[in-house]
Tab-separated table of C-alpha atoms and ligand atoms in Angstrom:
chain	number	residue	atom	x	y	z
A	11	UNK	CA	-135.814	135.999	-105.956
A	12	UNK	CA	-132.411	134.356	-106.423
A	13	UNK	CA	-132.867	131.844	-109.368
A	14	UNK	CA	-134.067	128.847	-109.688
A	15	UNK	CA	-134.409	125.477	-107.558
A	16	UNK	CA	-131.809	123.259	-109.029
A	17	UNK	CA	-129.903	121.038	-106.760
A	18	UNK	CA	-132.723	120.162	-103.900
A	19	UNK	CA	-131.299	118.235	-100.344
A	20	UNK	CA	-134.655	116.533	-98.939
A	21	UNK	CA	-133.923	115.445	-95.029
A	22	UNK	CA	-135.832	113.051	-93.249
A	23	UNK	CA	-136.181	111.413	-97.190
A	24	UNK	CA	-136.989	107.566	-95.275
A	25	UNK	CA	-140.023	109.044	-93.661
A	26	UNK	CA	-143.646	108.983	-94.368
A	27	UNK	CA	-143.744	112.029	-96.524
A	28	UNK	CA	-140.288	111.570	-97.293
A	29	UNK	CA	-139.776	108.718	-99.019
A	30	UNK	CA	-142.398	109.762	-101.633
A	31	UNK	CA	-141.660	113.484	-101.951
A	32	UNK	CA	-138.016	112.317	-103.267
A	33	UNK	CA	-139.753	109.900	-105.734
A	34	UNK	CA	-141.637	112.801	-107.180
A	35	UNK	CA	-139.411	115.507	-106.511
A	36	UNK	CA	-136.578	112.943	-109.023
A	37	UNK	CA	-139.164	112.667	-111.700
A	38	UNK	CA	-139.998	116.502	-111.884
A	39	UNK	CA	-136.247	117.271	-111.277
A	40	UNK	CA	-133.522	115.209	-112.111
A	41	UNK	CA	-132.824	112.173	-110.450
A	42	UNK	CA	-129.001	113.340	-109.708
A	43	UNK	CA	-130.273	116.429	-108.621
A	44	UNK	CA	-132.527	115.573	-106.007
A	45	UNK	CA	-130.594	114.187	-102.760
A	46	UNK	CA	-131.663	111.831	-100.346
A	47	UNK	CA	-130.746	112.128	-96.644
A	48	UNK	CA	-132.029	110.528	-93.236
A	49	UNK	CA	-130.792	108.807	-90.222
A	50	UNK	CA	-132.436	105.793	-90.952
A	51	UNK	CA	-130.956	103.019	-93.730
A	52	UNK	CA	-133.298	103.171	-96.475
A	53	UNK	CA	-135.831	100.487	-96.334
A	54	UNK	CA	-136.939	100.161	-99.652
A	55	UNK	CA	-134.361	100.251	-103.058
A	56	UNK	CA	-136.248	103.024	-104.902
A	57	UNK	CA	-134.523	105.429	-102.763
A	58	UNK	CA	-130.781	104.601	-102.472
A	59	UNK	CA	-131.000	103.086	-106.132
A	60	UNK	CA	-132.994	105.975	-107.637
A	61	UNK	CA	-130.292	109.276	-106.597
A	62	UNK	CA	-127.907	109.552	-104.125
A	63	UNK	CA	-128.314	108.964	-100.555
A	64	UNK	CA	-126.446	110.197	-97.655
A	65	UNK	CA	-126.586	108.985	-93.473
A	66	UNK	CA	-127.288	112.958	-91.790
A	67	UNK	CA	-128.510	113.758	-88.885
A	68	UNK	CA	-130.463	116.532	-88.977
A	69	UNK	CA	-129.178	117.971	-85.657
A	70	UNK	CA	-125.258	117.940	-87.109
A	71	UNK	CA	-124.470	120.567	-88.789
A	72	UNK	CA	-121.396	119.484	-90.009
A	73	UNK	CA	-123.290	116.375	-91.793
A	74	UNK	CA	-125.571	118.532	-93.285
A	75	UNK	CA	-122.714	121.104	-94.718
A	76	UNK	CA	-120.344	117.700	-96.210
A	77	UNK	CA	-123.917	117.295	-98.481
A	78	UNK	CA	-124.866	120.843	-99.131
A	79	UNK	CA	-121.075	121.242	-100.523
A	80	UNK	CA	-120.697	118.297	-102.687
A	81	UNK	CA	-124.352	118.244	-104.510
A	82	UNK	CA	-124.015	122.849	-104.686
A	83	UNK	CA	-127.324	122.446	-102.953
A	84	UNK	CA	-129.680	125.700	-103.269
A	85	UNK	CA	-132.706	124.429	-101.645
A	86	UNK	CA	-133.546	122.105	-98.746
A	87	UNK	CA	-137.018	120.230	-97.517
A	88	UNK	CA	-136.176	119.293	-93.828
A	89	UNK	CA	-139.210	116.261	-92.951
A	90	UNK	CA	-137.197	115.517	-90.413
A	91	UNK	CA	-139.506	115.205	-86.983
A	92	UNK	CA	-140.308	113.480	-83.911
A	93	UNK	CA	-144.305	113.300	-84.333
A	94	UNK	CA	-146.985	114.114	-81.242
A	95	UNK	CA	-147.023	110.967	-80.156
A	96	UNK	CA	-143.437	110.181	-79.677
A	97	UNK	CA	-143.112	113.742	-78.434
A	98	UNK	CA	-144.895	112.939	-75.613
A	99	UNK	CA	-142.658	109.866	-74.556
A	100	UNK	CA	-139.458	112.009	-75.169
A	101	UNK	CA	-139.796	115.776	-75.189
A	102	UNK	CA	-136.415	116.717	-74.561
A	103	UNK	CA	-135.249	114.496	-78.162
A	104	UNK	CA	-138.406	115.706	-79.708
A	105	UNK	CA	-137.239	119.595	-78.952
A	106	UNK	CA	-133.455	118.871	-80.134
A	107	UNK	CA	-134.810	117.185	-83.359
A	108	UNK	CA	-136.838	119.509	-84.091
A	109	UNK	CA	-135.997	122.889	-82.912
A	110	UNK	CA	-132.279	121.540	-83.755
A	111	UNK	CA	-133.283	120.432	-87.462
A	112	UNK	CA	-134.925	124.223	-87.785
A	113	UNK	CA	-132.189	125.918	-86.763
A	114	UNK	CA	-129.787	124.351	-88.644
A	115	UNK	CA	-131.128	124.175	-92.275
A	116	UNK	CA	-132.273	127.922	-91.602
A	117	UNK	CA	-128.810	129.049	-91.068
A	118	UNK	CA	-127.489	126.622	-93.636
A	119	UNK	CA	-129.845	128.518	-95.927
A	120	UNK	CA	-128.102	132.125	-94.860
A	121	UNK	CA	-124.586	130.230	-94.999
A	122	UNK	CA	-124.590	129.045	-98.234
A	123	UNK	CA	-127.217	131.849	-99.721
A	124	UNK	CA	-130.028	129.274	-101.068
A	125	UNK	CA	-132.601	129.979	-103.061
A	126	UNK	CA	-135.503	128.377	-100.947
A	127	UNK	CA	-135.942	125.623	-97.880
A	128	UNK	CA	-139.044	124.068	-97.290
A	129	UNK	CA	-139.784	123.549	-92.957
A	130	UNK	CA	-143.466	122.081	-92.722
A	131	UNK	CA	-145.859	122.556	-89.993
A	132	UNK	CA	-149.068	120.661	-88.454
A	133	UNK	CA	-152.081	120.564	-87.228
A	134	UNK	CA	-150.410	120.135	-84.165
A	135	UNK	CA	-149.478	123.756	-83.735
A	136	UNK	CA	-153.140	124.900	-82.874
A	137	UNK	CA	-154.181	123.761	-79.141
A	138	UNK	CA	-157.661	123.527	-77.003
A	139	UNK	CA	-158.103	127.032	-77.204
A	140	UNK	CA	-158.386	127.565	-81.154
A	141	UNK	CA	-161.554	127.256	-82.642
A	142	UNK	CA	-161.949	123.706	-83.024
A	143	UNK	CA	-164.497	123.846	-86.470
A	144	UNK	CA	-163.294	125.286	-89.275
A	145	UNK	CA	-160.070	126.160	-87.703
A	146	UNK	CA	-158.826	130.019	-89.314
A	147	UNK	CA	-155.507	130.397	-90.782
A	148	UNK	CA	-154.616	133.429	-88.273
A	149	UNK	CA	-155.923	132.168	-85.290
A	150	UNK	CA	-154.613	131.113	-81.374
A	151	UNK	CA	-151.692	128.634	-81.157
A	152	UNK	CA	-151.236	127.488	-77.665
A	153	UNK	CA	-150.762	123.870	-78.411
A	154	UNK	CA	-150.575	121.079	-75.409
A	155	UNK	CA	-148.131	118.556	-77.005
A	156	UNK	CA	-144.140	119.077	-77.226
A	157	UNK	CA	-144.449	118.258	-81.182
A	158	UNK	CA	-146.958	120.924	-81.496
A	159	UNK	CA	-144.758	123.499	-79.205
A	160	UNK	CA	-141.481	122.489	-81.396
A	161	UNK	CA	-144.392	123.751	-84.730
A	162	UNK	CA	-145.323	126.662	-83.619
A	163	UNK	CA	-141.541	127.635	-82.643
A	164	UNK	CA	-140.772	126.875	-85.856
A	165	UNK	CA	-143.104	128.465	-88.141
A	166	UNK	CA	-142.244	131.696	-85.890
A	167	UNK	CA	-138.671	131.054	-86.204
A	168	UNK	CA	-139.028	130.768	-90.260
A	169	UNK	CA	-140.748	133.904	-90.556
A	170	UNK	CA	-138.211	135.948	-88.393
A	171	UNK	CA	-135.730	134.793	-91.113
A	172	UNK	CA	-137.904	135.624	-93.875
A	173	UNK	CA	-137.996	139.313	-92.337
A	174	UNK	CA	-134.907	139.497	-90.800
A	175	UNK	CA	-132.168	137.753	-93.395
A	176	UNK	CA	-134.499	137.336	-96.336
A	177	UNK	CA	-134.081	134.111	-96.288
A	178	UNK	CA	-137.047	132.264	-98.711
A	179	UNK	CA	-138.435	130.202	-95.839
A	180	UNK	CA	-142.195	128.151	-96.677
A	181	UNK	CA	-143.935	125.922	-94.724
A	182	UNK	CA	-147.173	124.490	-94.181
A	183	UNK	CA	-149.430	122.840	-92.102
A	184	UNK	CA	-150.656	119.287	-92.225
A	185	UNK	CA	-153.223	117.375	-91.619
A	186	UNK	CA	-152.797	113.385	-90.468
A	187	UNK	CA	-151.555	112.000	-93.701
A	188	UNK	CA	-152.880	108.414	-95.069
A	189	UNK	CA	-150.238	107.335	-97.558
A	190	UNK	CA	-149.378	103.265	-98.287
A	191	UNK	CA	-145.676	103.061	-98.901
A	192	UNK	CA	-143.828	104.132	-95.940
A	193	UNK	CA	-145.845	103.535	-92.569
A	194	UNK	CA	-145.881	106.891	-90.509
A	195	UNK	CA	-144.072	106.380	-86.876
A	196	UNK	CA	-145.233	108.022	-83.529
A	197	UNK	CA	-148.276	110.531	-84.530
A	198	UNK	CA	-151.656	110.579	-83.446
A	199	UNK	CA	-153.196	110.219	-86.518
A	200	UNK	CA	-151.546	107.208	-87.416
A	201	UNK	CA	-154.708	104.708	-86.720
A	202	UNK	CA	-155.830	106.082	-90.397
A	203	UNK	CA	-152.824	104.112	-91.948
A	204	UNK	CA	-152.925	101.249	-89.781
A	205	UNK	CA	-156.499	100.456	-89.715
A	206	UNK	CA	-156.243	99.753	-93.395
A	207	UNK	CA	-153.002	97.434	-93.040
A	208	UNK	CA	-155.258	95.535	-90.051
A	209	UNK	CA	-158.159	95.157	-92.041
A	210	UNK	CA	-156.505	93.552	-95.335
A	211	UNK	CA	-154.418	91.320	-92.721
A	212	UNK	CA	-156.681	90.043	-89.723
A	213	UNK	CA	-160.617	92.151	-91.167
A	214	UNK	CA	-159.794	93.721	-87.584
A	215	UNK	CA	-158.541	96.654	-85.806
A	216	UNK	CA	-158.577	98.159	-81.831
A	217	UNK	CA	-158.429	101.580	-82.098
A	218	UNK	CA	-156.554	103.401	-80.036
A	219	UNK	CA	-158.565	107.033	-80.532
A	220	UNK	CA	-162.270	106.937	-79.456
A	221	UNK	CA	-165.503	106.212	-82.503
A	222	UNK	CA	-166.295	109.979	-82.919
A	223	UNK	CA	-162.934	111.900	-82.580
A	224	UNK	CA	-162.738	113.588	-85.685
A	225	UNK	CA	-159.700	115.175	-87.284
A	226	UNK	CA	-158.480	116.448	-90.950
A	227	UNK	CA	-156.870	114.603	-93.157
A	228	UNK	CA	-155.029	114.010	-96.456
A	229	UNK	CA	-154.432	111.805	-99.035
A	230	UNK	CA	-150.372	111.265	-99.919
A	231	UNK	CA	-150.805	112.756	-103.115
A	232	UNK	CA	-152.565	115.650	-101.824
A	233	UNK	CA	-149.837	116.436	-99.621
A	234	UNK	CA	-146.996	115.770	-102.211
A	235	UNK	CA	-149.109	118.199	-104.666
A	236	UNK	CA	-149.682	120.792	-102.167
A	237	UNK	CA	-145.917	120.898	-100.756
A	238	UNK	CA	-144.149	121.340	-104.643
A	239	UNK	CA	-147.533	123.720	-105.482
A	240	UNK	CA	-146.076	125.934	-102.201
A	241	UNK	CA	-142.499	125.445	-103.113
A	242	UNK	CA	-142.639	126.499	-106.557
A	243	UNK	CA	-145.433	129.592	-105.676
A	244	UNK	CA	-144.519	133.164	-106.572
A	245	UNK	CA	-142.846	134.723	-103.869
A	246	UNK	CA	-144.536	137.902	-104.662
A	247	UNK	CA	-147.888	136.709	-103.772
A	248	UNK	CA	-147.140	135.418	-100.602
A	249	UNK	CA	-148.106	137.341	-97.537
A	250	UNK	CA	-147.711	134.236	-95.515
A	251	UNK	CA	-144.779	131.816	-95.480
A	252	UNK	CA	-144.751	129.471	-92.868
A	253	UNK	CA	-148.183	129.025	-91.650
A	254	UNK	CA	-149.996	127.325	-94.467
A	255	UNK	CA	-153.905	125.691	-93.419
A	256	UNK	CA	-154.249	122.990	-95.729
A	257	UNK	CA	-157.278	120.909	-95.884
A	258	UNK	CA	-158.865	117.953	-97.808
A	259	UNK	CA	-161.280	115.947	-95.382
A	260	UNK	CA	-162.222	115.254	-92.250
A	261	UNK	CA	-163.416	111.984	-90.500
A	262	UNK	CA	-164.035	110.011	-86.925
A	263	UNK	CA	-162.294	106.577	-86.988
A	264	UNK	CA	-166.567	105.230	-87.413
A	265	UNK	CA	-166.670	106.644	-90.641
A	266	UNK	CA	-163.601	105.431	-92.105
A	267	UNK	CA	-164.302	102.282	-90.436
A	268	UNK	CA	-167.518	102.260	-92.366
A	269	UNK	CA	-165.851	103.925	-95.465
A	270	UNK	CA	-163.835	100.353	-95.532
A	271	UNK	CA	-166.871	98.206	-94.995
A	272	UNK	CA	-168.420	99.233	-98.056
A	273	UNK	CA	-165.394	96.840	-99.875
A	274	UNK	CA	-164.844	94.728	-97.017
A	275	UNK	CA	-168.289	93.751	-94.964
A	276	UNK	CA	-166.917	91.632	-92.643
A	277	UNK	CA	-164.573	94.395	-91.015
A	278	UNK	CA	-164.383	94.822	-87.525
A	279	UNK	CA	-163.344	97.712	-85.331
A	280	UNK	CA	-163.285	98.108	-81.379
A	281	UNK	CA	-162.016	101.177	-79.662
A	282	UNK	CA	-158.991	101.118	-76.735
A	283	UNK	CA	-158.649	104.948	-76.881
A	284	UNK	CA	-154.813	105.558	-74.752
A	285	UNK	CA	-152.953	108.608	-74.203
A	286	UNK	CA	-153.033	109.829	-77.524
A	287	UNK	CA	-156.735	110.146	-77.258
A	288	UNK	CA	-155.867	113.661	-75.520
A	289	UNK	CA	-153.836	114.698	-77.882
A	290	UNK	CA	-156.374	114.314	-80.681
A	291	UNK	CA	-158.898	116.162	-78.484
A	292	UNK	CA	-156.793	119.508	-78.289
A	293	UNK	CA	-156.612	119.101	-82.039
A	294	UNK	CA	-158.996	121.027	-85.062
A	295	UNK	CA	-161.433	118.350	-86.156
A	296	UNK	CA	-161.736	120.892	-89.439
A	297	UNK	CA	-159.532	123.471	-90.785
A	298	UNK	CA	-160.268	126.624	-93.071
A	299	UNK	CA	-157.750	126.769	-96.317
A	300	UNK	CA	-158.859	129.686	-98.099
A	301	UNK	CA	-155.388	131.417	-97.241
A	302	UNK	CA	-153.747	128.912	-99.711
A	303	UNK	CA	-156.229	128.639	-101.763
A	304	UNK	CA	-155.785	132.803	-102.605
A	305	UNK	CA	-151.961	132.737	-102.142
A	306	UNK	CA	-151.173	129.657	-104.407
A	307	UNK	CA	-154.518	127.986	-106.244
A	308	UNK	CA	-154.028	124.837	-103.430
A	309	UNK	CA	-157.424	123.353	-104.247
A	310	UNK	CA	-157.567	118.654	-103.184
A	311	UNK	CA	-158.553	116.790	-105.388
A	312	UNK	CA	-158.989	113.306	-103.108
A	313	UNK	CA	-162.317	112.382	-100.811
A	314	UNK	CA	-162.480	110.080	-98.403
A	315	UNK	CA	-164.370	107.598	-100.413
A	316	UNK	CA	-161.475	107.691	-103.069
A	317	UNK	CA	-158.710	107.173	-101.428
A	318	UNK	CA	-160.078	104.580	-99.299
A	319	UNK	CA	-160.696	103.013	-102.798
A	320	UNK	CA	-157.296	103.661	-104.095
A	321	UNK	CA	-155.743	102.392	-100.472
A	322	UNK	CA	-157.510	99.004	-100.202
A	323	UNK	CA	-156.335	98.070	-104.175
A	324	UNK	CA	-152.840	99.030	-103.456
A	325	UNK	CA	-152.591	97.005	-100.147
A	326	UNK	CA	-154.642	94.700	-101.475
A	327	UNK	CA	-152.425	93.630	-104.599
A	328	UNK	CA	-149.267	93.868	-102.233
A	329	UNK	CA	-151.013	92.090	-99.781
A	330	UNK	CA	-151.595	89.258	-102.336
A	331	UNK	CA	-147.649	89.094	-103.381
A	332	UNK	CA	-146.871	88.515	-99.620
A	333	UNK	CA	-145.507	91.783	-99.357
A	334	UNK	CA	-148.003	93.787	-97.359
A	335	UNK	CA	-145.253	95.865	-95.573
A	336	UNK	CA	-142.761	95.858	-98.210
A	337	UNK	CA	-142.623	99.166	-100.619
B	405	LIG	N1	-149.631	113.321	-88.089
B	405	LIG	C1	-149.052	114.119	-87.053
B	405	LIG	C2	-149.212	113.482	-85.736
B	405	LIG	O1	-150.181	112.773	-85.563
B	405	LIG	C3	-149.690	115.487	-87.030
B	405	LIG	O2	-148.895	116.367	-87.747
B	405	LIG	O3	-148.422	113.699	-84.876
């Protein structure tokens, strides 16, 4: 171990996960001591106006090492990605983002001897041939997307650093994520944020995955909860580092859809499944968590039921102040 997490750098901080990870990583840290970084303006105040913010691009090194000097960072969560979707329409930038954004913060972390860097995974990484029910931890990952190739580079890249420099490398795997502040861009399970914007807005949405595809998923602050719970876990019972299952439910766009008819009858969904109906197909529709459940007590505490509650209020009251897409 080599102290403690003090001065944190969180890339990709505009992002879906991003931009509330840095909101709770300020309260539980310091708000000076937690920076923000992306390669998008921020789109909301909270961010800029809550800690300081830096322009980086993940793939420059020398804009990440300008950062890491100033703020004496020690540890680094790199949510920088091109998603499965966008992957698709532009492998070649998904593979320099990604591989690129790897790369870097791992030998950043070797450079400037940090205490611990944080490179998630996804869902993504597992592929038509892994068990699609109950998906293992240790299982086959021969995954049919770009996005889900850059993943399972990664996560093997990570642990070669844990065992070959010792650098403190974590990472894990997640599920779509449903979150209301910052809309996700370019993944396949997007249609779970979206279809609750559409059906405040118009009581409609078109679908782009088919009725009965069904794929995990997780509530934003199951996924916040479950990254810190991973970054602050005891080293010493970790036998994995970078290959984390994580699961709180599963559903088929039907069920949510009826999940949000319970509080809004009138709601009406038709399916136009595209491209990225493929995509979801070579995808888990559940996965098995037990392996951080043992390693560090990750347990959800959301359902489906809740946090379709808790979405439609929050959208709801925004939706009321005329500021529906607004944070
Ligand atoms: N939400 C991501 C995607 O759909 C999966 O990690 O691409």
């Amino acid at each position: 171990m080599k102290g403690e997490m003090k001065n944190i750098l969180v890339i990709g901080a505009c992002g879906q996960i991003g931009s509330e990870l840095i909101v709770a990583l300020r309260e539980r840290y310091g708000r000076d001591n937690v920076v923000a970084a992306d390669i998008k303006e921020p789109k909301n105040d909270e961010i800029a106006s809550s800690g300081p913010f830096y322009y980086a691009d993940v793939t420059e090194r020398a804009c990440l090492d300008v950062i890491i000097r100033k703020h004496k960072i020690d540890t680094i969560y790199n949510m920088a990605a091109i998603l499965s979707a966008s992957g698709e329409k532009n492998p070649q930038l998904c593979w320099k983002v990604n591989m690129g954004g790897v790369i870097n913060v791992l030998q950043a972390a070797i450079d400037y001897d940090m205490v611990r860097v944080i490179i998630p995974s996804s869902i993504a990484a597992f592929g038509p041939d892994t068990p699609r029910e109950n998906t293992p931890n240790d299982t086959i990952l021969r995954p049919t997307t770009m996005y889900g190739v850059t993943k399972v580079c990664g996560e093997r890249l990570c642990d070669y650093y844990v065992k070959r420099f010792g650098v403190d490398v974590r990472g894990l795997r997640y599920p779509g994520i449903i979150s209301y502040k910052t809309l996700p861009g370019g993944g396949t399970t997007d249609y779970a944020v979206e279809i609750f914007y559409k059906a405040i807005e118009e009581g409609r949405y078109t679908c782009f995955l088919e009725e009965n595809t069904l794929l995990p998923m997780m509530y934003m602050p199951d996924c916040i909860r479950a990254t810190i719970m991973l970054a602050e876990a005891d080293f010493d019972r970790l036998e994995h580092h970078n290959d984390f299952n994580v699961a709180a439910f599963s559903f088929t766009p039907g069920e949510l859809a009826r999940a949000i008819k319970k509080y809004i009858p009138e709601f009406e969904i038709e399916y136009k499944p595209d491209y990225r109906q493929e995509i979801a197909n070579s995808w888990p529709t559940s996965i098995d968590d037990s392996v951080a459940r043992r390693e560090w007590n990750w347990k959800p505490e959301w359902t489906i039921d809740s946090m379709t509650r808790d979405m439609l209020e929050k959208l709801s009251e925004r939706h009321k102040q005329g500021k529906l897409y607004d944070m």
